[in-house]
mmCIF file of C-alpha atoms in Angstrom:
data_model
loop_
_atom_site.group_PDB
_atom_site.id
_atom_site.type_symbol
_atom_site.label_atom_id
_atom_site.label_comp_id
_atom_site.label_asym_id
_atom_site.label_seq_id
_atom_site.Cartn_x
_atom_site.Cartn_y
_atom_site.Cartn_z
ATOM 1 C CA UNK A 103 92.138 180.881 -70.438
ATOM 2 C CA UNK A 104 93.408 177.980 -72.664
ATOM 3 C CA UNK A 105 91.738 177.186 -75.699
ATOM 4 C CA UNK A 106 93.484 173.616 -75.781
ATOM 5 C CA UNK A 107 89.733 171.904 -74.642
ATOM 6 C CA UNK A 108 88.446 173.302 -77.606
ATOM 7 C CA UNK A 109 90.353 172.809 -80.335
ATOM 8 C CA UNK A 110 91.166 169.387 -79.446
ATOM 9 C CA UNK A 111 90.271 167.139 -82.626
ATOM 10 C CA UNK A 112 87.222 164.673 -81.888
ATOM 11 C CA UNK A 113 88.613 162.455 -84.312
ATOM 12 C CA UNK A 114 92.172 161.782 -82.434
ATOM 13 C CA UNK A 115 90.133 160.931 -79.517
ATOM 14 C CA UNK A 116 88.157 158.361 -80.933
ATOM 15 C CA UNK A 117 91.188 156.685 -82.283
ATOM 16 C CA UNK A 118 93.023 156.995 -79.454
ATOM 17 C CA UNK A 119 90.282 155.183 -77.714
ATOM 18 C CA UNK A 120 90.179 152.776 -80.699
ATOM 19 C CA UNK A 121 93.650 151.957 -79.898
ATOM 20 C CA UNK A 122 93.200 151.376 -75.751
ATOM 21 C CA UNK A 123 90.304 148.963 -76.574
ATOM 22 C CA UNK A 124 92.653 147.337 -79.296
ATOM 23 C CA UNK A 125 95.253 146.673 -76.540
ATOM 24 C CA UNK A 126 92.718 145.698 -73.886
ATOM 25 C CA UNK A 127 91.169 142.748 -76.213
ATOM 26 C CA UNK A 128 94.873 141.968 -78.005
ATOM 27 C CA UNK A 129 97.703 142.208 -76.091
ATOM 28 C CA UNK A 130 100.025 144.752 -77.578
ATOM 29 C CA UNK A 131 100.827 144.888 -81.662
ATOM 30 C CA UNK A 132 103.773 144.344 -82.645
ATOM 31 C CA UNK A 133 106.340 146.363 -82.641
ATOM 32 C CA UNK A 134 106.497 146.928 -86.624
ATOM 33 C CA UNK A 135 102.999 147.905 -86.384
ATOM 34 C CA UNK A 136 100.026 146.436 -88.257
ATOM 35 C CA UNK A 137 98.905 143.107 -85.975
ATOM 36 C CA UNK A 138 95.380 141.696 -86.587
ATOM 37 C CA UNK A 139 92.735 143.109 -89.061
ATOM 38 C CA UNK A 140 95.409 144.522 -91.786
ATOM 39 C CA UNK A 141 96.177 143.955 -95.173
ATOM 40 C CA UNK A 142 97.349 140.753 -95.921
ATOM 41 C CA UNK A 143 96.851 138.589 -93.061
ATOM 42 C CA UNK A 144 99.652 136.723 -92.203
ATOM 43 C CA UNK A 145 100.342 132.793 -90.494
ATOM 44 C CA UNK A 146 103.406 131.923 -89.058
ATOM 45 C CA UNK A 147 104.741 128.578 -88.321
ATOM 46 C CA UNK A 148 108.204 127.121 -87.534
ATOM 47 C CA UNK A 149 109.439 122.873 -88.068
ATOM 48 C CA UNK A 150 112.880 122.173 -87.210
ATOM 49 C CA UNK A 151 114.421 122.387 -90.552
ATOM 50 C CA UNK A 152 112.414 126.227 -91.650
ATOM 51 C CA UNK A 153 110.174 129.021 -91.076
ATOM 52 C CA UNK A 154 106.996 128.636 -92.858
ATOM 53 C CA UNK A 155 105.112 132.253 -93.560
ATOM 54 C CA UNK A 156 101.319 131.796 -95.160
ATOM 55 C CA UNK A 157 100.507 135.545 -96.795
ATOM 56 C CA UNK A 158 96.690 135.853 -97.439
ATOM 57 C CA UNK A 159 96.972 138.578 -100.454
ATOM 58 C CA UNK A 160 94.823 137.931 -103.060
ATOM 59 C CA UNK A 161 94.718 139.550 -106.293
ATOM 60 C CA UNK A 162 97.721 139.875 -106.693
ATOM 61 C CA UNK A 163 100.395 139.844 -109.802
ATOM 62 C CA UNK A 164 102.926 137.631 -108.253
ATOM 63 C CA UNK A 165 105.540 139.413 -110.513
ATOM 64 C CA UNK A 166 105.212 142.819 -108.702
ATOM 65 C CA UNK A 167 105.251 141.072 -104.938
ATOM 66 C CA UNK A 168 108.084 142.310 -102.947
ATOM 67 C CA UNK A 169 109.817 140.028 -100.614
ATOM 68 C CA UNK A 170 113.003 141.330 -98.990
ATOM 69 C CA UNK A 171 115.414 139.285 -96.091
ATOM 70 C CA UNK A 172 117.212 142.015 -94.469
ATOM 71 C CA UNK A 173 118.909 141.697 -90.770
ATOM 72 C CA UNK A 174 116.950 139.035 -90.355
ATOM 73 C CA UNK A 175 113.894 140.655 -90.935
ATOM 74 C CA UNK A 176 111.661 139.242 -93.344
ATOM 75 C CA UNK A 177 109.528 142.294 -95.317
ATOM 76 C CA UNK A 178 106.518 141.926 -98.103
ATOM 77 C CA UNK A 179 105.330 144.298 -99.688
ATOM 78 C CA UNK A 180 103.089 145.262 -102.943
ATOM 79 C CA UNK A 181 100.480 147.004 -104.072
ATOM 80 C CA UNK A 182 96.789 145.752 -104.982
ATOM 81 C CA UNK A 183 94.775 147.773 -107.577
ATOM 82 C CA UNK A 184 90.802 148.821 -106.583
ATOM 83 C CA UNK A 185 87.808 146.453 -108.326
ATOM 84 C CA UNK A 186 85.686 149.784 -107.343
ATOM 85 C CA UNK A 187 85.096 152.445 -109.566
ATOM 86 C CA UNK A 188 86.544 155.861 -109.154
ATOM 87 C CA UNK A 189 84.224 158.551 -107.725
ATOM 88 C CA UNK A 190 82.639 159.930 -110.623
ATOM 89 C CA UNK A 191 81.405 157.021 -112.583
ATOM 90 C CA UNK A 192 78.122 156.126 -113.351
ATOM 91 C CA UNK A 193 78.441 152.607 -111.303
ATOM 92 C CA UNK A 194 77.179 152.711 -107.595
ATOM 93 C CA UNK A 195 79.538 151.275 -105.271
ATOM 94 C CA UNK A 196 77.260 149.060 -102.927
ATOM 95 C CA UNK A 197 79.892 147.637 -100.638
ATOM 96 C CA UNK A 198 83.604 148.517 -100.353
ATOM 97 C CA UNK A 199 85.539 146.476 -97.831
ATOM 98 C CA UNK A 200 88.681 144.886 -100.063
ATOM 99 C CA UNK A 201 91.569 146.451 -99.255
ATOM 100 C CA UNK A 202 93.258 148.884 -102.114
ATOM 101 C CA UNK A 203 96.420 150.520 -102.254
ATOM 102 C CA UNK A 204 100.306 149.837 -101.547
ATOM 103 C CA UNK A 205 100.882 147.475 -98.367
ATOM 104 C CA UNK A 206 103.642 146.140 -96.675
ATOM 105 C CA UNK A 207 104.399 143.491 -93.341
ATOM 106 C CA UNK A 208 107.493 142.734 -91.796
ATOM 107 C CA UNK A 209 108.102 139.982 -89.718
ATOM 108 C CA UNK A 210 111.098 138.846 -87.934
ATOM 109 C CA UNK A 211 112.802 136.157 -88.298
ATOM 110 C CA UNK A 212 115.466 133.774 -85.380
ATOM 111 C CA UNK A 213 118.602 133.899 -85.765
ATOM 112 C CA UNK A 214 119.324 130.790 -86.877
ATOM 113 C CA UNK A 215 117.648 131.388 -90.558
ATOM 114 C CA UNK A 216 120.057 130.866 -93.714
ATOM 115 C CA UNK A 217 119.654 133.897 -95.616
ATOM 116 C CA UNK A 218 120.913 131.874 -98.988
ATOM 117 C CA UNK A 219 117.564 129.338 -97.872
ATOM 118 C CA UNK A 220 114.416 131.463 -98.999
ATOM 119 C CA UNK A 221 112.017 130.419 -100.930
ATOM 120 C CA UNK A 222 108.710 132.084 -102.365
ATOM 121 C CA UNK A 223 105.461 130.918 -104.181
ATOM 122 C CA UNK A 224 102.242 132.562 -104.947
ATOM 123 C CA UNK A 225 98.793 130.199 -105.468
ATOM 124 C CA UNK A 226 95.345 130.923 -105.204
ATOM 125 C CA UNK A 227 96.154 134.427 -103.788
ATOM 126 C CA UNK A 228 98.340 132.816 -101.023
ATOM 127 C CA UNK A 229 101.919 133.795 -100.897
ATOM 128 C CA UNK A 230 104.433 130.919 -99.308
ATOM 129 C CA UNK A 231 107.548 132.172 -98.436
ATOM 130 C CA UNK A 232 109.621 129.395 -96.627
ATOM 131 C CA UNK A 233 113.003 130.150 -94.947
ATOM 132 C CA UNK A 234 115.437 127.290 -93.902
ATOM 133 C CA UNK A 235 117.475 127.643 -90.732
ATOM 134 C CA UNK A 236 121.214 127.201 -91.253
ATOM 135 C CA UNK A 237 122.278 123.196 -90.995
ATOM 136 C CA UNK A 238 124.575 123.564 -88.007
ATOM 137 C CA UNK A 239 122.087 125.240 -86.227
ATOM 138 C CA UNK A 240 119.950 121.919 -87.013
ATOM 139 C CA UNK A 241 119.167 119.350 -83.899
ATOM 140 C CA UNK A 242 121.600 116.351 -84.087
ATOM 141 C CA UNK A 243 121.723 112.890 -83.151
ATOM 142 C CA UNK A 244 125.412 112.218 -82.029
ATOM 143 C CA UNK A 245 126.270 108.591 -82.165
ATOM 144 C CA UNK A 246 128.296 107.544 -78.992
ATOM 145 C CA UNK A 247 131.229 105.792 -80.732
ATOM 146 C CA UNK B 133 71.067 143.029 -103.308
ATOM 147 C CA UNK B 134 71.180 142.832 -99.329
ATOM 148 C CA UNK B 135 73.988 140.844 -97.108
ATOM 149 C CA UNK B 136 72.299 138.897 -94.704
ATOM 150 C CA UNK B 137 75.296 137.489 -92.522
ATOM 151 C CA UNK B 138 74.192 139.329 -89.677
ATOM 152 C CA UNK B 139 70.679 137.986 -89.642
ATOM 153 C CA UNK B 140 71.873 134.606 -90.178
ATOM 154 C CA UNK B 141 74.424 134.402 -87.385
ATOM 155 C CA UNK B 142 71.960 136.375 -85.085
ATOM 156 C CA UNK B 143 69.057 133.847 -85.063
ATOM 157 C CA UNK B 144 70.135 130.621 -83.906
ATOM 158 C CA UNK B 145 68.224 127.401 -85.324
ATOM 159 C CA UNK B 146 69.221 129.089 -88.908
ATOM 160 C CA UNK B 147 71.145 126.926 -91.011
ATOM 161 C CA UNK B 148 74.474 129.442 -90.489
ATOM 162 C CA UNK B 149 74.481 128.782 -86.840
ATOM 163 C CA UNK B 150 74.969 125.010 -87.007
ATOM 164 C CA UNK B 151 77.314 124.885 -89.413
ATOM 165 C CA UNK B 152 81.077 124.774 -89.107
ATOM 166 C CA UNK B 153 82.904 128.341 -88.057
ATOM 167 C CA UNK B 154 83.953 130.136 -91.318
ATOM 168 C CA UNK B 155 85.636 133.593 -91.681
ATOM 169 C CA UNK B 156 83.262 136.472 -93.505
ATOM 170 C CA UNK B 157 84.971 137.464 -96.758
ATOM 171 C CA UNK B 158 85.499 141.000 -97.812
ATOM 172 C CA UNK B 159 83.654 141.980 -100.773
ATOM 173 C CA UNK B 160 83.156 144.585 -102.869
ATOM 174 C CA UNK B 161 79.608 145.224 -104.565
ATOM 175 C CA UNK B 162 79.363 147.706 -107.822
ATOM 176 C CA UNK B 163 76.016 148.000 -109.632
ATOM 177 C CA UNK B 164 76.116 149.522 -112.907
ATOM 178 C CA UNK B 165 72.721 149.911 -115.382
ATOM 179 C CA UNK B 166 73.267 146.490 -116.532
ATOM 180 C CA UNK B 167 73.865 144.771 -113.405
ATOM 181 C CA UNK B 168 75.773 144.077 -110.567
ATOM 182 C CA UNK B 169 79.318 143.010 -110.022
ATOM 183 C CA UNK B 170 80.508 141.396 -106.609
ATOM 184 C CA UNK B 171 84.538 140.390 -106.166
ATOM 185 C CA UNK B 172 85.456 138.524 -103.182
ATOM 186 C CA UNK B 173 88.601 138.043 -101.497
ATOM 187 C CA UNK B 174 88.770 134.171 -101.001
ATOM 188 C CA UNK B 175 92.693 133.423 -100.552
ATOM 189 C CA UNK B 176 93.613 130.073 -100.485
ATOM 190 C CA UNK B 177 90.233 128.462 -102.311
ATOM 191 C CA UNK B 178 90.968 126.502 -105.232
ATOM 192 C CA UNK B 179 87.973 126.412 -107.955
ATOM 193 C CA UNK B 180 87.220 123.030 -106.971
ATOM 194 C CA UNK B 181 86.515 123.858 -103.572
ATOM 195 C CA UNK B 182 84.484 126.778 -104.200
ATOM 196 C CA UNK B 183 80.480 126.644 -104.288
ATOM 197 C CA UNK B 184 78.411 128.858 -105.497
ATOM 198 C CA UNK B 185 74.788 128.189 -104.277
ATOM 199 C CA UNK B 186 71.557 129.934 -105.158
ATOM 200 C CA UNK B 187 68.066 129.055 -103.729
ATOM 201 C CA UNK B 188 64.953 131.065 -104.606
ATOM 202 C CA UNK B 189 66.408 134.469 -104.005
ATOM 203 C CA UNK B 190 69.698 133.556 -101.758
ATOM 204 C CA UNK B 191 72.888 133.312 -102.842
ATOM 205 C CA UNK B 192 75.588 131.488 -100.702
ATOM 206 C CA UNK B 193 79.431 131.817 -101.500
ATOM 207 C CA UNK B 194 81.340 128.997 -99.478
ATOM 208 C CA UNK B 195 84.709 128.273 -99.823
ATOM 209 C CA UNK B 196 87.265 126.103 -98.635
ATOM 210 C CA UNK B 197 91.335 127.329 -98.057
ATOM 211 C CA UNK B 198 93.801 124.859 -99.429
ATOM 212 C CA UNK B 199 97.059 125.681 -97.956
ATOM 213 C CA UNK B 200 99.569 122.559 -98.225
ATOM 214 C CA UNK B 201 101.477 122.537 -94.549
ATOM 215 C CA UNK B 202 104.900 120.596 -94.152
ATOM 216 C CA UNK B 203 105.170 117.856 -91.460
ATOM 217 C CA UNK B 204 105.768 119.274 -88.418
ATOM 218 C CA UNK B 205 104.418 122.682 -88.434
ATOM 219 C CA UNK B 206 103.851 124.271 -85.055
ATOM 220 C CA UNK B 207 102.365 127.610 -85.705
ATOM 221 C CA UNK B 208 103.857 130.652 -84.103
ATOM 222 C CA UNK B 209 101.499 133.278 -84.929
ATOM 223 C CA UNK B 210 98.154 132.696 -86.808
ATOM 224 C CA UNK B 211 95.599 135.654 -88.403
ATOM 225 C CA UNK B 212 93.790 133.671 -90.462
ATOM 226 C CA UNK B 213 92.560 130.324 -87.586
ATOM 227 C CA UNK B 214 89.993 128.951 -89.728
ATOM 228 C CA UNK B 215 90.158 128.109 -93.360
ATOM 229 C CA UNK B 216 86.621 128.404 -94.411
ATOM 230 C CA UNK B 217 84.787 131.283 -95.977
ATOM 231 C CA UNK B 218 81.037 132.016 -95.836
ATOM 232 C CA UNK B 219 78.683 135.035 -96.935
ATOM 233 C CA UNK B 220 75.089 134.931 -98.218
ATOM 234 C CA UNK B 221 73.308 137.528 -100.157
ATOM 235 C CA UNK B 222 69.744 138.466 -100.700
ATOM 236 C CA UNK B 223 69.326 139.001 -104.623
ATOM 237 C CA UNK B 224 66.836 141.323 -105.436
ATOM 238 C CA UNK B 225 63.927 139.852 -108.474
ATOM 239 C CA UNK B 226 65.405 142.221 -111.114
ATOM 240 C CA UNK B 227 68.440 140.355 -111.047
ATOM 241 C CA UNK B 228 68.740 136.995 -113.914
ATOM 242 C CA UNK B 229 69.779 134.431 -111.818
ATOM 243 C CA UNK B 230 70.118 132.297 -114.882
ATOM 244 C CA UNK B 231 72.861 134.586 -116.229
ATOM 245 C CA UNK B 232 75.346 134.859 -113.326
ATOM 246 C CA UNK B 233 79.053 134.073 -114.402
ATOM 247 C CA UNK B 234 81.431 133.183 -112.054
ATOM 248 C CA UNK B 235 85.741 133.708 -112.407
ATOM 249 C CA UNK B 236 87.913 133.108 -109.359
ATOM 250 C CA UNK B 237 91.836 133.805 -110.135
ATOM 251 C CA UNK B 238 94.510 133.526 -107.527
ATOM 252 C CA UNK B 239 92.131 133.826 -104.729
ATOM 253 C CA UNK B 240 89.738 136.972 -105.976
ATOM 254 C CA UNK B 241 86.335 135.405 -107.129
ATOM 255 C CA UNK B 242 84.293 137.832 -109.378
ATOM 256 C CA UNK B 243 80.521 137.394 -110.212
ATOM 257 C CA UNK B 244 78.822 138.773 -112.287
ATOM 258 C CA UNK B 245 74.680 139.033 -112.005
ATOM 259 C CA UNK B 246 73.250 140.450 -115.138
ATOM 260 C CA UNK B 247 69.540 142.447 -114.800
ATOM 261 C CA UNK B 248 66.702 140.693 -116.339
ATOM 262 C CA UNK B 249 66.031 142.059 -119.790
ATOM 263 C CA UNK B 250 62.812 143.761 -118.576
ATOM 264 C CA UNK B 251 64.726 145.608 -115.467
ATOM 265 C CA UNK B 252 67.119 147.271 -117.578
ATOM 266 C CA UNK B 253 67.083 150.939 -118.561
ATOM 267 C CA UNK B 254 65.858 151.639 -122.175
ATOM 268 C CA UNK B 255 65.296 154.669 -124.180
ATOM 269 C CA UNK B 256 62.177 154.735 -125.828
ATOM 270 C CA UNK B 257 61.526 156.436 -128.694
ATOM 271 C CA UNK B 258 59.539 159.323 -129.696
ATOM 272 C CA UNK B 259 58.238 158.772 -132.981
ATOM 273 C CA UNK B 260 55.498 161.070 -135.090
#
């Protein structure tokens, strides 16, 4: 007789049910992983001339944000530092929900983006990273002659 | 110190269920023997759209995302749908009310509630 039943982790169940519900309610994630509920949430929007990303990380030092353009995929990345205590000290920790730790969210980009166009700007804990499309690529008015 | 969302959006007729839709911050709550420390993660909220409210034993944080959007902007994928942030808190009487200080940088808001003089630990001495 098998022991497999047994020895099966309760934990990897639960998550793997986590995960079925998660599809149910959301349509798949995305294929680079973290959709809705991670760390830093992330907007999207598109105008004719750019892409417009909206990166909800606060409290952050916008000197150590990472933002890469590679094969047309747009990455962030950095790391936020805990407000908690470490284990160990005197102070109770009440509530812990802010996210700590090294993070990182790639998006991708069309393919009509100008990799010389990015631009990137951290305020109130928002990053803005805005990415023209390449001029040709632009809609055009031809006048008829 | 309690969070009371959940009671607040339960019962309807409250104040919190008439009022526009806002997103619930995360926060993170530390109590020390001096007092209590609460950081918030309020991205977007300028200081001058931030208020602070405390009534009898309630505090309210409310804040209010500024994100400037060029003309145009059709939105492709969106996380964050409403840019409004809401959380109350039931203080607890040990805590000075009078003595709270407030510092929000780039989007983080820390507060800090101080213990009323009376509440905090003290060694007494043994004299004789």
């Amino acid at each position: 007789m098998s022991f497999s039943f047994l020895s099966r982790d309760v934990f990897s169940d639960l998550e793997r049910l986590h995960r079925e519900l998660q599809q149910a309610f959301e349509g798949g994630p995305s294929i680079r992983g973290a959709s809705r509920g991670g760390f830093p949430a992330v907007n999207v929007g598109s105008t004719p001339q750019s892409i417009e990303l909206y990166v909800y990380a606060p409290g952050l030092d916008p000197a150590a944000i990472e933002v890469n353009l590679e094969r047309g995929t747009l990455t962030i990345a950095g790391e936020r530092a805990a407000s908690v205590p470490a284990p160990g000290d005197k102070a109770v920790i009440h509530i812990n929900e802010r996210f700590a730790g090294r993070f990182r969210r790639a998006v991708g980009l069309p393919d009509d983006i100008d990799p010389e166009g990015v631009s990137a700007d951290y305020r109130d804990g928002v990053l803005h990273v805005s990415v023209k499309r390449r001029a040709e690529a632009l809609p055009r008015r031809i006048a008829v002659q | 110190m309690t969070d009371q969302t959940n009671v607040a959006t339960r019962a309807s007729g409250t104040p919190a269920a008439t009022q526009a839709p806002a997103l619930l911050p995360a926060v993170d709550v530390v109590e020390d023997a001096a007092g209590i420390t609460l950081y918030a993660d309020l991205p977007g909220v300028p200081r001058d759209r931030l208020d602070l409210q405390i009534d009898a034993d309630t505090l309210v944080i409310q804040g209010e995302a500024q994100v400037e959007l060029p003309e145009g902007l059709e939105a492709k994928h969106a996380e964050i749908t409403v840019p409004r942030f809401r959380r109350a808190f039931t203080l607890s009487r040990e805590l000075d009310t009078a003595k709270i200080t407030a510092q929000l940088h780039q989007g983080v808001l820390t507060l800090r509630i101080p213990k009323a003089e009376h509440a905090q630990p003290r060694k007494i001495e043994v004299r004789g």
